[in-house]
Structure formats: C-alpha cells, structure tokens
C-alpha cells in the first residue's frame, strides 16, 4: 500500500508540473510589420571618399651644392616668378675656385706658347742638320771625308726630326691641357652661378625649410629648401577610392567636397584622372582619383583633408522606397535576388539568376555575355573572355560557399568580384571597347530588378519591381509600385 501511495504521488506531481508548464508557456507569437510608403523625392547616387588637397603642380626647390646659406630672399606665402632669386649659398669658396681655374687657364696658355717656341727651335735645328748633311754628301763623293762622318750627320738629322715630332706632341698635349683647364673653369663658374637659388616656376612659396646660416649638404640627394605651388587658384584632391567602387567612377564626373575648416561650405570639382596604379594597405586595395577644383578666393590650402562625394547620377521627383524594403524577406522565403543596401543585386547589374549573374544573353545576363553580343571580338579576345568567365564563375561559387549565409560578407565579396572582373576585362578589350563597356554597364546599373513585399489579404505578398538610382537610404522605383503603396521594411515578433 505504501509503494502504491508513493506511485500515485509521483503521478500527481508530474501532472501538476505539466499543467504548470502549459499554463506558463507563451501564447502563439504574432508578427508585427513596419511599413514604408512609396513617395516621390530626389535621389542622388554618390561614391564617398576622402583625400588631401594639393596644388596642381608643386615644385621642390633644392640645391645642387653644399654650403652655408648666406642670404634668404623669399619666405612663406611669397609670390615668386620663374627665375626670381630666393636664396644664396655663401659664394666665397666657389669664387676662389673660379679664380684658381682662371689662373690655371692662363698657365696653360703660356705653356702652349712655350711649346710652340720649342717647336720653332727644333724645326730650325732640323733645317740646319739637313743642310749640313747635303754638304757632307758632296764632300764624301769627292773623297774629302769618310763615310762614318757622314753617318754622324744622318744621325743628327734623324734626331732633329724626332725633336720636332716631340715638340709638336708637346703642343698637342698643352692644348688638351688648356681644354681641361677651361672645362674646369666653366664648371667652377657654373657652381658659382648655382650659389644663386632661383625659383624654376612662378607661384607661391608654400614651404621654407632653411634659415640664414644653415648648412645644406648635397652629397647624395638635393636638399629641399622651398616648395613652390605653381598655381594655388586651381587645386586638386588626391582621393582614395576602394576597388569595389572604382568601376563606377570615371573621368569627367562632377564632385562636391567639404573641408574641416569650412564645414558649412561646399566646393565643386570634377574628376580629372583615375589612376590605374593600385595601392594596397593591410589587404585593402584602393586607387587614386584626381579631382580638380577652382580656388579663386584661395580659401583652400595645400594639405587640407577633403571629404569628397563623386556624383554618379541624380534624379528629381521620382518614386522611392527605403533600402530596407529591398533587404526584407519573410523568414523561410528566399527571394530570387538578394539585394544590397543600395538595392543592387550582389550578382551585378544584371539582376538575379545563377551566382555571379552569369546568364547568357539578355539585358539581365552576365557582362561577359553582353560583350559577346555587342562587340566584334577577335578569336584571341573570345578565348580570353572564356577563361575570365570560367574564373569568375568558380570564384562566385566559392564566395557563396564561404559566406556561410552572412549577407554582409556576401555583398562584400560580390563587390570585390565585380571590381576584379572590370580589371580583367581591361586587359582584354581595347580602349574603345572598354569605354563602350563602361557606358553599357552605366546604363545597366540604372535599371535593375528586385523583389519587395507588400501586405495583401492579411499576409506578405512579393512584388517585382524595377529599380534605378540609389543613395545611402533610398532607392528609385521605376516600375512595379505606385505612389502611396506600402512596402514592408521590418517584421518583429510579439506575443499573441
């Protein structure tokens, strides 16, 4: 009986515990949706970067000589013209060298005259020896002198001829020595002239690194004495653009920028050059983009940090939705085109489809397919494009597998792959084809397909739309929605 009572007690406690768990369990959860209304507005797509302001042309004024600075004729902010004297190195040592070399030239000239006199003497001796030889030969024929005596006269003539040759060689040597002395004098005079430090261009002195009495040493490299900005009324910004965005940037685009000194003032410029030389720092690859701007009031100074917005495009009074609406998808539902913050498919401007957007043909196909359709390619170009497409397809598959479902990581890898594709195509296409490709991509980039969700008949409903320009917050909607429509941007769970 006692064991039976214990068993009944356990069953009662178990039943009571189960009832407690049921009673305390939350009721079925419900989803609460946050909506955004499709409304008209302005859209501007930009690439944001930063860089340093510099003069269009900054010239370093140095010294080719070592010595002590004796005079300064320019200071910070001075305006100088090409050829103006800006500093002078103590000339006394160089003046002494000029005087010494001038004296050496005088000595060399005198030496030439002495050698010429030696030649005259040797020539006279030779003439005398030859005349004496002729007389001796007549005496030998008559038997007045012996043949051995005649041999002595022949030897004397030959010796005199050698002396003449030596005198002429001495003159040649003296003349060569004179040329050496004159060259040394020219070098000494040039060094003396170089003690005058002159500005090579007209402009403004933006930096001075010397003082009177300071010694400069030009043993290996020319020391920097001044920096002259050739024209501070035109400035340039050297902006660093990430490799993921460089494909959208092109020469001629309008830009605006601010500097910390004038936070409420906007300056305007344009992209003058997109430099193809990559710069890598901690595995991040960037490219220099040169933006030129007017500086008529000289408000911009070299070295200022500029915060640049490169304007890819802008439209007014268009329908737009928040970028969050393009990222939303109900749990368990995979949209055909996962989108980035700006509404772009990570597969590129072509929209959805297989990873990487490598669908053949059609406006939504791969960039490589579009190149094949619209450009006349050589057999070599076609073969290279095949290899590029295969590498890209493999890289995209690896990116999908390696992202582990992380959408942010996937977007970053897709941006890198798009930039890499542009670099590879630049090695295959000629200049005209590459410009046409960039124009084609610009047009494709402005028209993309995406999926948003509305709330119809009590449940989320997918809606296919065509998007256009995008900024950091909103994306233009060209087709698929009307003003006043509501799209889902977020879903939160709450107890029912």
XYZ file of C-alpha atoms in Angstrom:
496
model
C 0.000 0.000 0.000
C 2.822 2.353 0.830
C 4.505 1.765 -2.558
C 1.197 2.322 -4.339
C 0.659 5.606 -2.493
C 4.150 6.733 -3.476
C 3.476 5.963 -7.157
C 0.201 7.897 -7.063
C 2.040 10.855 -5.518
C 4.630 10.886 -8.290
C 1.920 10.784 -10.950
C 0.087 13.701 -9.322
C 3.271 15.789 -9.118
C 4.089 15.053 -12.753
C 0.614 16.077 -13.841
C 0.835 19.258 -11.768
C 4.245 20.090 -13.280
C 2.957 19.544 -16.816
C -0.032 21.793 -16.142
C 2.286 24.494 -14.788
C 4.478 24.404 -17.882
C 1.441 24.645 -20.130
C -0.021 27.480 -18.094
C 3.226 29.458 -18.108
C 4.036 28.859 -21.822
C 3.557 31.947 -24.035
C 0.746 32.002 -26.450
C 1.484 31.682 -30.191
C 3.688 34.541 -31.417
C 2.436 37.028 -33.995
C 4.401 39.131 -36.453
C 4.121 42.891 -36.392
C 5.145 44.583 -39.659
C 6.647 48.004 -40.126
C 5.705 49.669 -43.393
C 7.106 52.448 -45.573
C 5.091 54.402 -48.109
C 6.188 54.816 -51.691
C 6.573 58.562 -52.142
C 8.178 60.995 -54.568
C 11.525 62.579 -53.800
C 15.035 63.235 -55.048
C 17.725 60.562 -55.468
C 21.415 61.100 -55.873
C 23.907 58.260 -56.186
C 27.412 59.066 -54.942
C 30.707 57.422 -54.119
C 32.105 58.808 -50.885
C 35.836 59.167 -50.349
C 38.417 61.427 -48.771
C 41.766 62.787 -49.806
C 44.340 65.516 -49.425
C 44.327 68.870 -51.191
C 47.408 69.763 -53.197
C 48.427 72.362 -55.721
C 48.099 71.197 -59.304
C 51.869 71.344 -59.587
C 54.166 71.601 -56.574
C 57.835 72.154 -57.395
C 60.597 71.315 -54.938
C 63.365 73.920 -54.973
C 66.665 72.370 -53.886
C 70.394 72.943 -54.116
C 72.958 71.077 -56.171
C 75.740 72.472 -53.961
C 76.742 72.007 -50.367
C 77.412 75.115 -48.344
C 76.103 77.646 -45.869
C 73.010 79.735 -46.595
C 74.174 83.357 -46.742
C 71.022 85.102 -47.975
C 67.251 84.498 -47.999
C 65.071 86.377 -50.482
C 61.726 84.518 -50.103
C 59.515 83.482 -47.221
C 56.280 81.614 -46.622
C 53.355 82.763 -48.812
C 55.571 84.969 -51.001
C 54.662 85.133 -54.662
C 57.643 84.482 -56.917
C 58.186 84.499 -60.663
C 60.219 81.998 -62.625
C 63.900 82.909 -62.276
C 63.491 85.002 -59.117
C 66.298 84.725 -56.555
C 65.013 83.003 -53.407
C 68.274 82.232 -51.563
C 72.086 82.396 -51.912
C 74.735 79.975 -50.727
C 77.936 81.562 -49.374
C 79.881 82.102 -52.632
C 83.403 82.729 -51.297
C 84.664 79.158 -51.724
C 83.258 79.000 -55.239
C 84.688 82.411 -56.163
C 88.127 81.205 -55.074
C 87.754 78.127 -57.273
C 86.877 80.339 -60.241
C 89.970 82.480 -59.671
C 92.175 79.416 -59.335
C 90.834 77.881 -62.532
C 91.265 81.147 -64.407
C 94.909 81.190 -63.338
C 95.250 77.581 -64.479
C 93.902 78.582 -67.890
C 96.491 81.390 -68.100
C 99.274 78.942 -67.218
C 98.014 76.515 -69.851
C 98.041 79.266 -72.487
C 101.616 80.204 -71.572
C 102.629 76.561 -71.720
C 101.283 76.341 -75.247
C 103.326 79.350 -76.280
C 106.433 77.780 -74.715
C 105.825 74.515 -76.556
C 105.393 76.380 -79.817
C 108.737 78.086 -79.253
C 110.306 74.679 -78.641
C 108.858 73.552 -81.948
C 110.357 76.541 -83.739
C 113.753 75.769 -82.244
C 113.537 72.069 -83.081
C 112.477 72.907 -86.643
C 115.429 75.293 -87.066
C 117.839 72.662 -85.747
C 116.396 70.135 -88.164
C 116.874 72.526 -91.082
C 120.470 73.159 -90.131
C 121.132 69.413 -89.820
C 119.657 68.716 -93.242
C 121.752 71.417 -94.930
C 124.871 70.112 -93.220
C 124.046 66.611 -94.438
C 123.790 67.794 -98.027
C 127.230 69.450 -97.861
C 128.777 66.339 -96.290
C 127.418 64.115 -99.010
C 129.165 66.302 -101.630
C 132.424 66.008 -99.714
C 132.070 62.208 -99.470
C 131.659 61.991 -103.231
C 134.913 63.918 -103.643
C 136.661 61.817 -101.010
C 137.286 64.606 -98.539
C 135.517 62.914 -95.597
C 134.858 59.357 -94.600
C 131.546 57.542 -94.695
C 131.496 57.255 -90.904
C 131.488 61.014 -90.597
C 128.543 61.127 -92.971
C 126.709 58.639 -90.765
C 127.006 61.053 -87.872
C 125.329 63.750 -89.949
C 122.489 61.379 -90.894
C 122.005 60.530 -87.227
C 121.863 64.211 -86.364
C 119.123 64.800 -88.961
C 117.076 61.885 -87.664
C 117.495 63.114 -84.090
C 116.356 66.600 -85.101
C 113.280 65.169 -86.827
C 112.428 63.317 -83.609
C 112.807 66.532 -81.633
C 110.357 68.257 -83.987
C 107.842 65.422 -83.527
C 108.245 65.652 -79.740
C 107.695 69.413 -79.839
C 104.507 69.005 -81.897
C 103.224 66.331 -79.488
C 104.009 68.649 -76.571
C 101.904 71.373 -78.230
C 99.007 68.936 -78.684
C 99.299 67.911 -75.035
C 99.426 71.548 -73.925
C 96.321 72.378 -75.982
C 94.466 69.409 -74.436
C 95.535 70.601 -71.005
C 94.174 74.034 -71.895
C 90.797 72.481 -72.755
C 90.788 70.689 -69.405
C 91.549 73.926 -67.574
C 88.821 75.738 -69.477
C 86.321 72.958 -68.668
C 87.282 73.187 -65.000
C 86.815 76.952 -65.192
C 83.373 76.507 -66.777
C 82.405 74.062 -64.005
C 83.655 76.472 -61.345
C 81.710 79.345 -62.932
C 78.606 77.134 -63.151
C 78.965 76.221 -59.456
C 79.329 79.892 -58.635
C 76.133 80.616 -60.570
C 74.392 77.794 -58.706
C 75.014 79.561 -55.431
C 72.092 81.702 -56.578
C 68.992 79.598 -55.740
C 66.232 80.621 -58.152
C 62.603 79.593 -58.460
C 62.069 77.395 -61.543
C 58.362 78.335 -61.836
C 56.008 81.156 -60.989
C 53.860 80.512 -57.954
C 53.519 80.798 -54.181
C 56.045 79.648 -51.594
C 54.103 77.130 -49.515
C 57.047 75.783 -47.517
C 60.508 77.003 -46.491
C 62.890 74.636 -44.720
C 66.067 76.711 -44.367
C 67.378 79.631 -42.324
C 70.278 82.023 -42.840
C 73.470 80.369 -41.564
C 72.159 76.855 -42.015
C 74.462 74.430 -43.825
C 72.984 72.313 -46.578
C 74.593 69.070 -47.744
C 74.003 67.848 -51.277
C 76.240 64.790 -51.186
C 73.665 62.184 -52.288
C 70.325 63.951 -52.764
C 69.375 67.564 -53.316
C 68.192 69.064 -50.017
C 64.704 70.595 -50.008
C 64.910 74.344 -49.487
C 61.488 75.570 -50.686
C 58.232 74.195 -52.038
C 56.506 76.380 -54.620
C 52.861 75.821 -55.554
C 52.685 76.793 -59.203
C 49.035 77.952 -59.183
C 47.029 77.893 -55.960
C 43.921 79.172 -57.745
C 43.486 75.651 -59.093
C 43.725 72.797 -56.598
C 43.457 69.045 -56.782
C 42.265 66.392 -54.362
C 44.014 63.032 -54.349
C 41.130 60.841 -53.203
C 41.460 57.123 -52.422
C 38.603 55.022 -53.814
C 38.033 51.419 -52.811
C 38.399 48.777 -55.515
C 34.720 47.856 -55.067
C 33.646 51.345 -56.201
C 36.346 52.251 -58.710
C 34.446 50.587 -61.561
C 31.652 53.145 -61.223
C 33.974 56.147 -61.200
C 35.054 57.698 -64.492
C 36.756 60.835 -65.697
C 34.535 63.878 -66.111
C 32.129 63.109 -63.244
C 31.130 66.114 -61.151
C 32.084 66.109 -57.473
C 31.486 68.132 -54.358
C 33.591 68.205 -51.235
C 33.988 69.894 -47.899
C 36.978 70.624 -45.700
C 37.062 70.791 -41.933
C 37.985 74.482 -41.999
C 34.698 75.364 -43.740
C 32.181 72.705 -42.657
C 29.202 74.713 -43.950
C 30.683 75.403 -47.378
C 30.614 73.065 -50.350
C 33.254 73.172 -53.074
C 32.732 71.852 -56.581
C 35.121 69.941 -58.804
C 35.362 67.258 -61.456
C 37.273 64.011 -61.827
C 40.345 64.735 -63.915
C 42.072 61.363 -63.748
C 41.503 57.831 -62.484
C 44.953 56.395 -61.873
C 45.359 52.726 -62.650
C 48.174 52.152 -60.159
C 46.777 50.168 -57.185
C 47.756 50.919 -53.603
C 47.464 48.064 -51.099
C 47.427 48.559 -47.338
C 46.509 45.731 -44.979
C 44.926 43.747 -47.853
C 42.737 46.718 -48.839
C 43.243 47.858 -52.439
C 42.477 51.457 -53.376
C 43.055 53.677 -56.398
C 43.907 57.354 -56.631
C 41.255 59.573 -58.196
C 42.345 63.134 -59.003
C 39.644 65.769 -58.542
C 40.390 69.328 -59.703
C 38.597 72.385 -58.334
C 38.725 76.154 -58.631
C 40.170 78.115 -55.709
C 39.661 81.700 -56.811
C 39.456 83.108 -53.272
C 42.410 80.974 -52.087
C 40.313 79.515 -49.269
C 41.629 76.008 -49.947
C 45.130 75.373 -48.682
C 47.534 72.549 -49.534
C 47.362 69.684 -47.068
C 43.700 70.114 -46.073
C 41.627 66.940 -45.823
C 38.728 66.931 -48.278
C 35.611 64.789 -47.842
C 34.552 64.044 -51.404
C 31.259 62.903 -52.908
C 31.576 61.762 -56.514
C 28.186 62.179 -58.152
C 27.321 59.137 -60.261
C 23.839 60.418 -61.121
C 20.841 62.272 -59.734
C 17.096 62.491 -60.399
C 14.360 64.702 -59.047
C 10.737 63.921 -58.187
C 10.955 60.145 -58.613
C 9.240 57.418 -56.618
C 11.495 55.930 -53.977
C 11.468 53.393 -51.160
C 13.826 52.770 -48.235
C 16.694 50.392 -48.918
C 15.447 48.291 -46.000
C 12.439 47.291 -48.116
C 14.783 45.672 -50.639
C 16.527 43.702 -47.900
C 13.362 42.387 -46.259
C 12.157 38.844 -46.887
C 9.838 36.709 -44.729
C 11.592 34.007 -42.756
C 11.959 30.832 -44.748
C 11.401 32.605 -48.057
C 14.393 33.127 -50.318
C 13.970 35.909 -52.814
C 15.255 35.456 -56.317
C 17.531 38.488 -55.972
C 19.141 39.234 -52.630
C 19.863 42.965 -52.626
C 22.493 45.191 -51.129
C 21.995 48.381 -49.154
C 21.721 50.351 -52.373
C 19.241 47.952 -53.888
C 21.728 46.228 -56.169
C 21.829 42.529 -56.626
C 25.125 41.117 -55.399
C 25.299 39.306 -58.729
C 25.996 42.544 -60.543
C 23.906 44.979 -62.553
C 22.214 42.177 -64.403
C 19.954 41.216 -61.501
C 19.182 37.687 -60.334
C 19.957 34.313 -61.776
C 22.789 31.936 -61.117
C 25.604 33.032 -58.824
C 27.563 35.838 -60.369
C 24.771 36.669 -62.777
C 26.399 34.556 -65.486
C 23.270 34.007 -67.539
C 23.917 34.063 -71.274
C 22.277 36.834 -73.247
C 19.539 39.258 -72.412
C 19.685 42.550 -70.560
C 19.884 40.702 -67.274
C 22.692 38.377 -68.322
C 26.356 38.486 -67.464
C 28.591 41.406 -68.518
C 30.709 38.935 -70.474
C 27.661 37.744 -72.409
C 26.747 41.345 -73.205
C 30.272 41.951 -74.516
C 29.996 38.944 -76.834
C 26.643 40.137 -78.165
C 27.512 43.767 -78.799
C 31.240 43.856 -79.637
C 33.193 42.462 -82.576
C 35.793 40.325 -80.859
C 38.877 38.687 -82.256
C 39.348 34.934 -81.712
C 42.053 35.692 -79.143
C 39.715 38.030 -77.233
C 36.955 35.401 -77.254
C 39.313 32.787 -75.845
C 40.495 35.146 -73.104
C 36.879 36.020 -72.226
C 36.062 32.314 -71.901
C 38.869 31.947 -69.385
C 37.781 35.066 -67.474
C 34.169 33.884 -67.299
C 35.182 30.472 -66.005
C 37.412 32.025 -63.320
C 34.619 34.369 -62.256
C 32.078 31.549 -62.086
C 34.398 29.493 -59.896
C 35.127 32.491 -57.676
C 31.420 33.263 -57.245
C 30.609 29.698 -56.263
C 33.458 29.788 -53.723
C 32.195 33.102 -52.375
C 28.701 31.663 -51.858
C 30.017 28.590 -50.106
C 32.426 30.584 -47.957
C 29.974 33.255 -46.834
C 28.055 30.851 -44.586
C 24.812 32.751 -45.147
C 26.316 36.047 -43.952
C 24.658 38.600 -46.271
C 27.070 41.407 -45.405
C 30.064 39.177 -46.153
C 28.408 38.021 -49.371
C 27.852 41.605 -50.509
C 31.472 42.496 -49.797
C 32.752 39.518 -51.757
C 30.471 40.279 -54.690
C 31.706 43.881 -54.809
C 35.276 42.626 -54.888
C 34.478 40.151 -57.669
C 32.796 42.857 -59.789
C 35.836 45.109 -59.413
C 38.153 42.232 -60.306
C 36.076 41.449 -63.407
C 36.483 45.062 -64.586
C 40.275 44.842 -64.140
C 40.475 41.585 -66.083
C 38.353 42.924 -68.934
C 40.671 45.932 -69.164
C 43.483 43.534 -70.164
C 41.415 42.013 -72.980
C 39.406 44.868 -74.535
C 40.928 47.737 -76.456
C 40.406 51.357 -75.348
C 37.262 51.958 -77.456
C 35.691 48.658 -76.409
C 36.429 49.376 -72.758
C 34.775 52.807 -72.962
C 31.728 51.222 -74.627
C 31.628 48.563 -71.923
C 31.697 51.199 -69.169
C 28.861 53.085 -70.854
C 26.907 49.829 -71.187
C 27.403 48.992 -67.531
C 26.368 52.504 -66.515
C 23.080 52.029 -68.368
C 22.547 48.545 -66.919
C 23.360 49.795 -63.433
C 20.498 52.266 -63.609
C 17.888 49.576 -64.272
C 17.724 46.528 -62.015
C 15.044 44.072 -60.977
C 14.329 43.370 -57.332
C 11.656 41.963 -55.029
C 9.791 43.870 -52.315
C 6.934 42.737 -50.076
C 3.532 44.316 -49.623
C 0.759 43.245 -47.241
C -2.269 41.981 -49.165
C -5.135 39.841 -47.883
C -3.581 39.610 -44.453
C -0.196 38.188 -45.479
C 3.061 39.344 -47.085
C 2.957 39.305 -50.868
C 6.019 39.556 -53.118
C 6.067 42.332 -55.704
C 8.560 42.503 -58.570
C 9.906 45.994 -59.200
C 12.436 47.718 -61.439
C 14.796 49.997 -59.539
C 17.083 52.819 -60.630
C 19.474 55.090 -58.789
C 20.162 54.544 -55.109
C 21.717 56.522 -52.297
C 22.586 55.512 -48.741
C 18.953 55.496 -47.607
C 16.595 55.162 -50.560
C 16.257 53.547 -53.983
C 14.367 54.799 -57.000
C 11.440 52.631 -58.143
C 10.760 52.832 -61.875
C 8.189 50.070 -62.312
C 6.056 47.829 -60.127
C 4.805 50.269 -57.450
C 2.662 53.399 -57.374
C 2.751 56.419 -55.130
C 1.056 55.632 -51.835
C 1.725 51.881 -51.929
C 3.092 50.467 -48.706
C 6.032 48.062 -48.552
C 7.300 46.041 -45.608
C 10.648 47.119 -44.211
C 10.755 45.116 -40.972
C 8.951 42.353 -39.077
C 9.069 41.900 -35.300
C 7.611 39.098 -33.211
C 5.291 39.814 -30.334
C 3.252 37.510 -28.106
C -0.266 36.887 -29.415
